XYZ file of C-alpha atoms in Angstrom:
549
model
C 3.766 -32.830 14.932
C 3.554 -29.308 14.787
C 2.526 -27.834 11.390
C 5.721 -26.664 10.214
C 6.593 -30.179 10.328
C 4.101 -31.319 8.211
C 4.613 -28.872 5.798
C 8.468 -29.485 5.082
C 7.192 -33.596 4.382
C 4.842 -31.821 1.725
C 7.210 -29.582 0.488
C 7.745 -26.436 2.130
C 8.692 -24.768 -1.106
C 8.885 -25.301 -4.456
C 7.038 -25.293 -7.421
C 3.811 -25.059 -5.539
C 4.957 -22.179 -3.010
C 6.338 -20.674 -6.242
C 2.971 -21.026 -8.490
C 1.102 -19.828 -5.714
C 3.272 -16.288 -5.211
C 3.312 -15.855 -9.035
C -1.246 -16.046 -9.004
C -1.426 -13.954 -6.048
C 1.444 -11.415 -8.140
C -1.294 -11.008 -10.662
C -3.732 -9.331 -8.576
C -0.810 -7.228 -6.132
C 0.065 -5.101 -9.568
C -2.942 -3.590 -9.877
C -2.755 -2.079 -5.885
C -0.169 0.472 -5.947
C -1.768 1.507 -9.542
C -5.134 2.639 -7.531
C -3.195 3.882 -4.215
C -1.260 6.364 -6.313
C -3.633 7.126 -8.807
C -5.247 10.494 -8.092
C -1.377 11.502 -9.555
C -2.681 11.362 -12.898
C -6.834 11.332 -12.924
C -6.951 13.776 -10.567
C -3.871 16.693 -12.393
C -4.844 19.527 -12.711
C -4.003 20.946 -16.102
C -3.247 24.428 -16.672
C -6.786 26.597 -17.151
C -8.436 29.707 -17.833
C -12.309 31.186 -17.623
C -13.925 30.625 -20.859
C -14.703 32.870 -22.567
C -16.346 31.252 -25.697
C -19.396 32.619 -24.856
C -18.868 36.249 -24.825
C -20.089 38.461 -27.755
C -19.827 41.943 -26.842
C -18.365 45.043 -29.054
C -17.015 42.685 -31.875
C -15.019 40.701 -29.692
C -15.350 37.352 -31.913
C -13.509 38.937 -34.555
C -10.569 39.062 -32.919
C -7.903 36.388 -32.695
C -7.468 34.071 -30.141
C -4.764 35.868 -27.977
C -6.247 39.515 -28.378
C -9.638 38.087 -27.036
C -7.572 36.340 -23.799
C -5.682 39.765 -23.602
C -9.322 41.716 -23.261
C -10.490 39.180 -21.425
C -8.847 37.585 -18.799
C -5.553 39.638 -16.327
C -2.259 38.326 -16.999
C -0.557 36.672 -13.987
C 3.628 37.484 -13.478
C 4.645 34.952 -15.537
C 2.944 36.508 -18.155
C 0.467 33.837 -18.584
C -3.616 34.467 -18.434
C -5.393 34.213 -14.549
C -6.452 30.826 -13.770
C -9.809 31.815 -11.656
C -10.613 35.257 -12.709
C -11.814 37.705 -15.628
C -12.535 41.392 -16.405
C -15.890 42.209 -15.713
C -16.069 43.676 -19.145
C -13.801 43.533 -22.316
C -10.741 45.760 -21.861
C -9.970 46.858 -25.121
C -7.317 49.266 -24.429
C -5.256 46.843 -23.246
C -4.675 45.994 -27.199
C -2.477 49.143 -27.549
C -1.190 49.347 -23.748
C -1.236 46.441 -21.086
C 0.645 49.040 -18.466
C -2.702 49.216 -15.976
C -4.098 45.685 -16.102
C -3.527 45.569 -11.957
C -5.942 47.830 -11.691
C -8.572 46.862 -13.614
C -11.772 45.138 -12.008
C -12.052 41.850 -12.190
C -15.021 38.949 -11.361
C -14.496 34.887 -10.399
C -15.025 32.887 -14.135
C -18.559 33.340 -15.005
C -19.261 30.201 -17.516
C -16.652 27.556 -16.393
C -12.858 26.974 -17.962
C -10.820 26.324 -20.444
C -8.587 23.630 -20.119
C -4.818 22.727 -22.073
C -5.719 19.420 -23.553
C -2.556 18.619 -24.365
C -1.056 16.172 -21.696
C -4.444 14.847 -20.463
C -7.383 14.494 -22.729
C -9.583 13.880 -19.363
C -8.960 14.068 -15.312
C -11.147 14.874 -12.282
C -10.686 18.207 -12.773
C -11.967 19.193 -16.053
C -14.828 16.658 -16.000
C -15.935 18.069 -12.538
C -14.250 21.285 -12.347
C -12.040 20.820 -9.495
C -10.208 24.089 -10.173
C -9.928 27.366 -8.153
C -12.192 27.357 -5.002
C -12.810 23.510 -5.544
C -9.052 22.527 -5.934
C -9.297 20.901 -2.882
C -11.541 18.655 -3.625
C -9.211 16.191 -5.499
C -7.171 16.233 -2.699
C -10.340 15.086 -0.700
C -10.894 12.312 -2.881
C -6.922 10.772 -1.823
C -8.136 11.099 1.945
C -11.584 9.367 1.286
C -10.090 6.569 -1.041
C -7.382 5.669 2.467
C -10.773 6.156 4.475
C -12.423 3.139 2.710
C -9.109 1.384 2.894
C -8.779 1.702 6.838
C -12.349 0.425 6.474
C -11.501 -2.596 4.630
C -8.633 -3.432 6.968
C -11.615 -4.000 9.802
C -13.469 -5.635 7.452
C -11.840 -8.348 5.360
C -9.034 -9.147 8.791
C -12.661 -9.746 11.260
C -13.781 -12.055 8.291
C -11.053 -13.490 7.099
C -9.977 -15.107 10.124
C -13.715 -16.247 10.409
C -14.906 -17.892 6.586
C -11.234 -18.404 5.581
C -8.471 -16.151 3.304
C -9.763 -17.876 -0.135
C -13.263 -16.901 -0.083
C -12.944 -13.522 1.046
C -10.243 -12.792 -1.817
C -12.572 -13.847 -4.099
C -15.199 -12.020 -2.859
C -12.251 -8.781 -2.548
C -11.433 -9.431 -6.590
C -15.503 -8.985 -7.741
C -15.910 -5.983 -5.073
C -12.839 -4.243 -6.338
C -13.904 -4.503 -9.893
C -17.459 -4.091 -9.964
C -16.599 -0.356 -7.656
C -13.749 0.088 -9.825
C -15.522 0.348 -12.726
C -18.896 1.964 -11.419
C -16.280 5.251 -10.200
C -15.350 5.123 -13.553
C -18.589 5.978 -14.975
C -19.469 8.220 -11.857
C -21.509 11.546 -13.741
C -21.002 13.177 -10.453
C -17.922 14.163 -7.215
C -20.061 12.653 -4.972
C -20.659 9.751 -7.334
C -17.031 9.545 -7.855
C -15.705 9.892 -4.006
C -18.336 7.465 -2.831
C -17.060 4.187 -4.983
C -13.672 5.171 -4.450
C -14.093 5.121 -0.615
C -16.003 1.613 -1.049
C -12.864 0.716 -4.022
C -10.591 1.463 -1.353
C -12.098 -1.352 0.675
C -12.380 -3.833 -1.480
C -8.530 -3.803 -2.797
C -7.780 -3.796 1.119
C -8.560 -7.463 0.873
C -6.287 -8.391 -2.112
C -3.585 -6.307 -0.155
C -3.548 -8.314 3.349
C -4.586 -11.626 2.028
C -2.175 -11.873 -0.633
C 0.468 -11.280 2.115
C -0.766 -14.271 4.361
C -1.300 -16.710 2.528
C 1.741 -16.571 0.290
C 3.548 -17.207 4.100
C 1.520 -19.532 5.975
C 2.100 -21.932 2.430
C 5.902 -21.312 3.005
C 8.574 -23.066 5.411
C 10.392 -20.828 7.742
C 13.573 -20.881 5.316
C 12.051 -18.991 2.506
C 9.741 -16.624 4.379
C 12.104 -13.759 3.817
C 12.354 -14.607 -0.197
C 8.440 -15.227 -0.648
C 7.834 -12.094 1.744
C 10.472 -10.398 -0.556
C 9.052 -11.258 -3.981
C 5.662 -10.066 -3.314
C 6.381 -6.240 -2.491
C 8.436 -6.131 -5.982
C 4.882 -6.028 -7.423
C 4.101 -2.815 -6.002
C 7.271 -1.001 -7.692
C 6.302 -2.899 -10.493
C 3.057 -1.916 -10.420
C 3.906 1.363 -9.308
C 6.119 1.503 -12.901
C 3.369 -0.016 -14.793
C 1.743 2.785 -13.852
C 3.577 4.951 -15.486
C 3.219 3.655 -18.648
C -0.505 3.469 -18.350
C -1.283 6.729 -17.355
C 1.222 8.291 -20.762
C -0.602 5.611 -22.784
C -4.225 6.390 -21.464
C -4.730 9.931 -20.768
C -8.238 10.025 -20.267
C -9.213 9.405 -16.258
C -12.301 7.097 -17.057
C -10.571 4.723 -19.411
C -7.044 4.729 -16.993
C -9.069 3.701 -13.856
C -10.261 0.392 -15.825
C -7.304 0.173 -17.695
C -5.351 -0.502 -14.168
C -7.931 -2.439 -12.867
C -8.287 -4.955 -15.846
C -4.963 -7.365 -13.674
C -7.824 -8.164 -11.535
C -10.058 -10.133 -14.208
C -7.230 -12.435 -14.989
C -6.376 -12.511 -11.022
C -10.282 -14.303 -10.623
C -10.301 -16.354 -13.260
C -7.113 -18.010 -12.050
C -8.718 -17.646 -8.805
C -9.614 -21.241 -8.596
C -6.073 -22.846 -8.480
C -5.334 -21.084 -4.910
C -5.866 -22.887 -2.033
C -7.114 -21.943 1.207
C -4.700 -22.018 4.015
C -4.125 -25.270 5.470
C -2.931 -23.502 8.626
C -6.310 -21.839 9.061
C -8.161 -24.843 8.453
C -6.230 -26.880 11.062
C -6.675 -24.013 13.674
C -10.251 -23.763 12.752
C -11.267 -28.152 12.969
C -11.133 -28.818 9.053
C -8.783 -31.385 9.543
C -9.604 -33.248 6.424
C -9.669 -30.482 3.832
C -6.332 -29.212 4.687
C -4.549 -33.036 4.552
C -6.470 -32.580 0.940
C -4.499 -29.569 0.018
C -1.551 -30.728 1.781
C -1.815 -33.900 -0.463
C -1.874 -31.585 -3.969
C 1.278 -29.641 -2.638
C 2.917 -32.855 -1.722
C 2.060 -33.733 -5.590
C 3.293 -31.008 -7.121
C 6.359 -30.765 -5.406
C 6.737 -34.066 -6.574
C 7.069 -35.768 -2.538
C 4.892 -39.424 -3.671
C 5.836 -40.789 0.335
C 3.829 -37.521 1.971
C 0.631 -40.239 2.259
C 2.789 -42.948 4.121
C 4.301 -40.276 6.180
C 1.462 -38.081 7.787
C -1.805 -39.203 7.936
C -5.032 -37.288 8.683
C -5.502 -38.336 12.553
C -2.299 -35.791 12.882
C -3.176 -32.871 11.496
C -5.310 -31.317 14.640
C -3.110 -32.079 17.528
C -1.075 -29.335 14.661
C -2.507 -27.155 16.948
C -3.499 -26.625 20.221
C -6.188 -23.636 20.542
C -10.022 -23.706 20.745
C -11.057 -25.197 17.073
C -14.296 -23.330 15.993
C -13.900 -20.361 18.152
C -14.498 -17.092 16.737
C -11.990 -14.965 17.338
C -12.390 -11.117 17.150
C -10.363 -7.297 17.302
C -11.107 -7.656 21.027
C -8.754 -11.215 21.148
C -5.884 -9.132 20.182
C -5.711 -7.308 23.750
C -6.771 -9.937 26.355
C -3.606 -11.290 26.804
C -0.476 -9.565 28.021
C 1.868 -10.581 24.917
C -0.832 -10.084 22.336
C -1.673 -6.445 23.907
C 1.743 -5.509 23.910
C 3.003 -6.876 20.460
C -0.984 -5.256 19.192
C 0.510 -1.545 20.680
C 3.611 -1.737 19.304
C 2.748 -3.261 15.850
C 0.549 -0.107 15.531
C 2.829 2.539 16.460
C 5.307 0.805 14.132
C 2.948 0.759 11.205
C 1.692 3.707 11.628
C 5.180 5.328 11.370
C 5.992 3.476 8.443
C 3.485 4.273 6.561
C 3.254 8.144 7.684
C 6.561 8.914 6.770
C 6.661 6.864 3.394
C 3.843 9.097 2.243
C 5.525 11.980 4.168
C 8.591 11.755 2.314
C 6.932 11.341 -1.035
C 5.358 14.573 -0.758
C 8.363 16.329 -0.134
C 10.596 14.765 -2.596
C 11.052 17.568 -5.589
C 10.858 15.743 -9.338
C 13.595 15.927 -11.515
C 12.942 18.551 -13.711
C 11.098 16.278 -16.029
C 8.311 15.334 -17.220
C 5.479 14.020 -14.826
C 5.333 9.956 -16.041
C 9.149 10.164 -16.379
C 9.332 11.199 -12.738
C 6.481 8.866 -11.350
C 8.569 5.870 -13.549
C 12.099 6.658 -11.735
C 10.163 7.250 -8.109
C 8.730 3.814 -8.663
C 12.260 2.373 -9.926
C 14.245 3.655 -7.455
C 12.560 1.001 -4.884
C 13.807 -2.023 -6.578
C 17.584 -1.751 -5.104
C 16.244 -0.947 -1.696
C 14.225 -4.370 -1.789
C 17.064 -6.124 -3.037
C 18.743 -5.077 -0.242
C 16.701 -5.953 2.538
C 16.056 -8.802 1.423
C 19.966 -9.712 2.258
C 19.920 -7.681 5.348
C 16.463 -10.303 6.239
C 18.393 -13.315 6.510
C 21.602 -11.833 7.870
C 20.746 -9.378 10.474
C 17.202 -10.229 11.373
C 13.204 -8.357 10.983
C 14.279 -6.436 14.539
C 17.101 -4.669 13.594
C 16.235 -3.834 10.114
C 12.650 -3.095 10.574
C 14.762 -0.729 13.583
C 17.590 0.646 11.867
C 15.195 1.519 8.318
C 13.127 3.668 10.502
C 15.480 5.087 12.470
C 17.839 5.616 9.053
C 14.803 7.116 7.216
C 14.240 9.963 10.207
C 18.039 10.749 10.193
C 17.980 11.438 6.176
C 14.757 13.754 6.720
C 17.448 15.621 9.476
C 20.359 15.978 7.748
C 17.568 17.581 4.701
C 16.313 19.705 7.653
C 19.476 21.696 8.949
C 20.727 21.883 5.118
C 20.671 25.286 3.097
C 18.141 24.920 0.231
C 20.794 25.999 -1.731
C 22.423 22.619 -1.557
C 19.400 21.434 -3.983
C 21.420 18.569 -5.044
C 22.832 17.174 -2.244
C 19.116 17.567 -0.752
C 18.073 16.023 -3.368
C 20.162 12.588 -2.950
C 19.264 12.539 0.426
C 15.714 12.853 -0.328
C 16.164 10.121 -2.411
C 17.883 7.517 -0.190
C 15.266 8.354 2.540
C 12.559 7.224 0.350
C 14.741 4.261 -0.411
C 15.081 3.331 3.114
C 11.134 4.358 3.909
C 10.151 2.086 1.370
C 12.464 -0.860 2.724
C 10.740 -0.744 6.336
C 7.564 -0.889 4.632
C 8.899 -4.154 2.736
C 9.840 -5.340 6.042
C 6.565 -4.603 8.219
C 4.778 -6.654 6.025
C 6.283 -9.585 6.786
C 7.935 -9.052 10.246
C 4.055 -8.229 11.383
C 2.503 -11.626 9.035
C 5.607 -13.898 11.200
C 4.417 -12.024 14.618
C 0.840 -12.751 14.892
C -0.599 -15.906 15.261
C -2.072 -17.979 12.526
C -5.728 -17.866 14.514
C -5.426 -14.116 14.857
C -3.512 -13.020 11.724
C -5.504 -11.836 9.464
C -6.930 -10.101 12.716
C -3.865 -8.803 13.324
C -2.922 -7.942 9.366
C -6.291 -6.085 9.267
C -5.135 -3.776 12.383
C -2.212 -2.866 11.287
C -3.012 -1.917 8.166
C -6.219 0.346 9.620
C -3.050 2.211 11.303
C -1.067 2.526 8.369
C -3.831 4.308 6.338
C -4.436 6.383 9.410
C -1.025 7.347 9.032
C -1.389 7.626 5.177
C -4.504 9.793 5.445
C -3.205 12.308 8.113
C 0.420 12.908 6.267
C -1.536 15.334 3.576
C -3.006 17.225 6.797
C 0.257 17.439 8.404
C 2.170 18.907 5.295
C -0.436 21.760 5.869
C 1.480 22.738 8.985
C 4.340 23.842 7.027
C 1.565 27.107 6.608
C 2.957 28.025 10.594
C 6.300 27.062 9.899
C 8.133 25.820 6.834
C 9.920 23.021 8.581
C 7.022 21.948 10.753
C 6.420 18.949 8.787
C 9.826 17.677 8.379
C 10.253 18.006 11.856
C 7.053 15.702 12.623
C 7.666 13.178 10.151
C 12.071 13.225 11.466
C 10.903 12.561 15.047
C 8.051 10.266 13.874
C 10.130 7.568 12.354
C 13.145 7.229 14.727
C 10.426 7.457 17.384
C 8.770 3.600 15.730
C 12.033 2.858 15.302
C 13.300 2.450 18.407
C 9.395 1.495 19.146
C 10.363 -1.974 16.374
C 13.516 -2.345 18.956
C 11.020 -4.061 21.514
C 9.394 -6.624 19.652
C 10.543 -10.566 19.270
C 12.967 -11.192 16.291
C 10.861 -14.057 14.131
C 13.993 -14.554 11.867
C 14.387 -18.721 11.245
C 11.330 -18.829 13.545
C 8.361 -21.003 13.122
C 4.887 -19.011 12.173
C 3.309 -19.194 15.643
C -0.107 -21.278 15.631
C -1.928 -19.729 18.846
C -2.743 -17.600 21.444
C -0.919 -19.892 23.861
C 2.317 -19.571 21.580
C 2.577 -15.649 21.741
C 1.923 -16.018 25.314
C 4.558 -18.177 26.295
C 7.019 -17.222 24.272
C 9.184 -15.906 26.546
C 9.014 -18.657 28.850
C 11.113 -21.144 27.239
C 12.944 -21.308 23.792
C 12.285 -22.860 20.505
C 14.306 -24.981 18.733
C 14.618 -26.046 15.154
C 13.105 -29.160 14.387
C 14.367 -31.420 10.976
C 12.084 -33.933 9.213
C 14.363 -36.533 11.039
C 14.174 -35.091 14.083
C 10.716 -34.521 14.522
C 10.551 -36.001 18.623
C 14.331 -34.802 19.115
C 15.113 -30.929 19.540
C 18.164 -29.996 17.931
C 20.950 -28.279 20.416
C 21.082 -24.586 19.233
C 17.737 -22.242 20.093
C 16.995 -20.409 17.059
C 14.340 -18.230 18.712
C 12.255 -17.666 22.126
C 9.328 -15.996 20.620
C 7.109 -19.623 19.885
C 6.905 -22.673 21.527
C 7.535 -26.492 20.091
């Protein structure tokens, strides 16, 4: 028997799979909160030089406004300068302020005063990341994504070697420990180091939860589970706006968005190991135990009489006990081709998504409402993509969403800036399409790689995605050379990666490949859908040519 036939007898989609999806939904809510956390904890409030220590010529007898006038030069809009102060008090400005620009100024000598009306405390106010240190706030984002990249490699390797369930617990615990440690950092370097480690640990949750949920569901419902799981990103993104609005201290905000992982850790005991992975690694008895639990939960009481443990090892034909590494991704022709193409697509999807997010202007609302609206925009895109994945398939959906994203960027490149309403609508449409491509690529990639290499494959593609996310802010710096250069780059990348996606095999309604041999033989003969009552007779209609019986 193939594993899909065995899973069908235990219930390929029922209460067991729904419960698993809900259990994995809890920790996945935390992911966008951490990935986009810097929008709030690294915010830079308005500030000016601290003049509280000045005690010269009776300055303390002046009002606050008068002290600012004689101590700090004004900007063009009339607000105090952020990074400079007069070398000595200019009392004559109380009578005539026309000669401000000609007066000698120096950099802030005694720190800064911050506007605490929006945030009680941020990284900028805590570590004075302003003026010449302003870039360190954005640098912490890159450091976090470098940790995510490292985690993709780390967990991708260990998950295929030691199993999904055990490494998921490791990811939970490490994420909690490193997040809390970063919240109590006393220096910027300490914070950056723990944010790197937090990114590394969170990657395990991302990749394992996606793979585990897909490996326990039947072919027909993989799209539903994949899209349902991706809703957690949008929900977590919207919740982040609420959390940040209620918790305006950066330390407490980190702890708040990490708290769902405590519940996830408590419910980890109910999460099963992947039966596919157990069978592929020669642990048939343990796999049979989990399948029995699945059948009982789904009220398939005849499972034990229809499937016996001796039939499970035949579900895969690879070398059981073989330890796979990332090198196995490039050792065989078809898998090497798959690795190259998926890497390009993931890089394009991620880089374009973050590139568009950096280019989209707000609605003139406060930071919390703007963040919430942009998060909410993603939900309709995910709902529409669910129907597209089922009707037109993964390959067409992946390719079209990327190409259309590129054309949205192109339209904004050639549209004059005075048509700001039209440009904003196109930018929002582009963001929705880029999010749709992200939702598709997670499900698509999970279906493309074989069970024995699935977490390695997800680790590699996640690495490529975070590489794109890390480089996107650097690409934005090219606007100093030519304003439209970043948009031209992201437009080209989106269209190119969309065309590459067209070269990948279709996986809609196809069984998950179990072994590397399945990938290598995927174009040699067609695959037929086998029903529960026709386990020995192929139906007349082939549904895919990517895997073998």
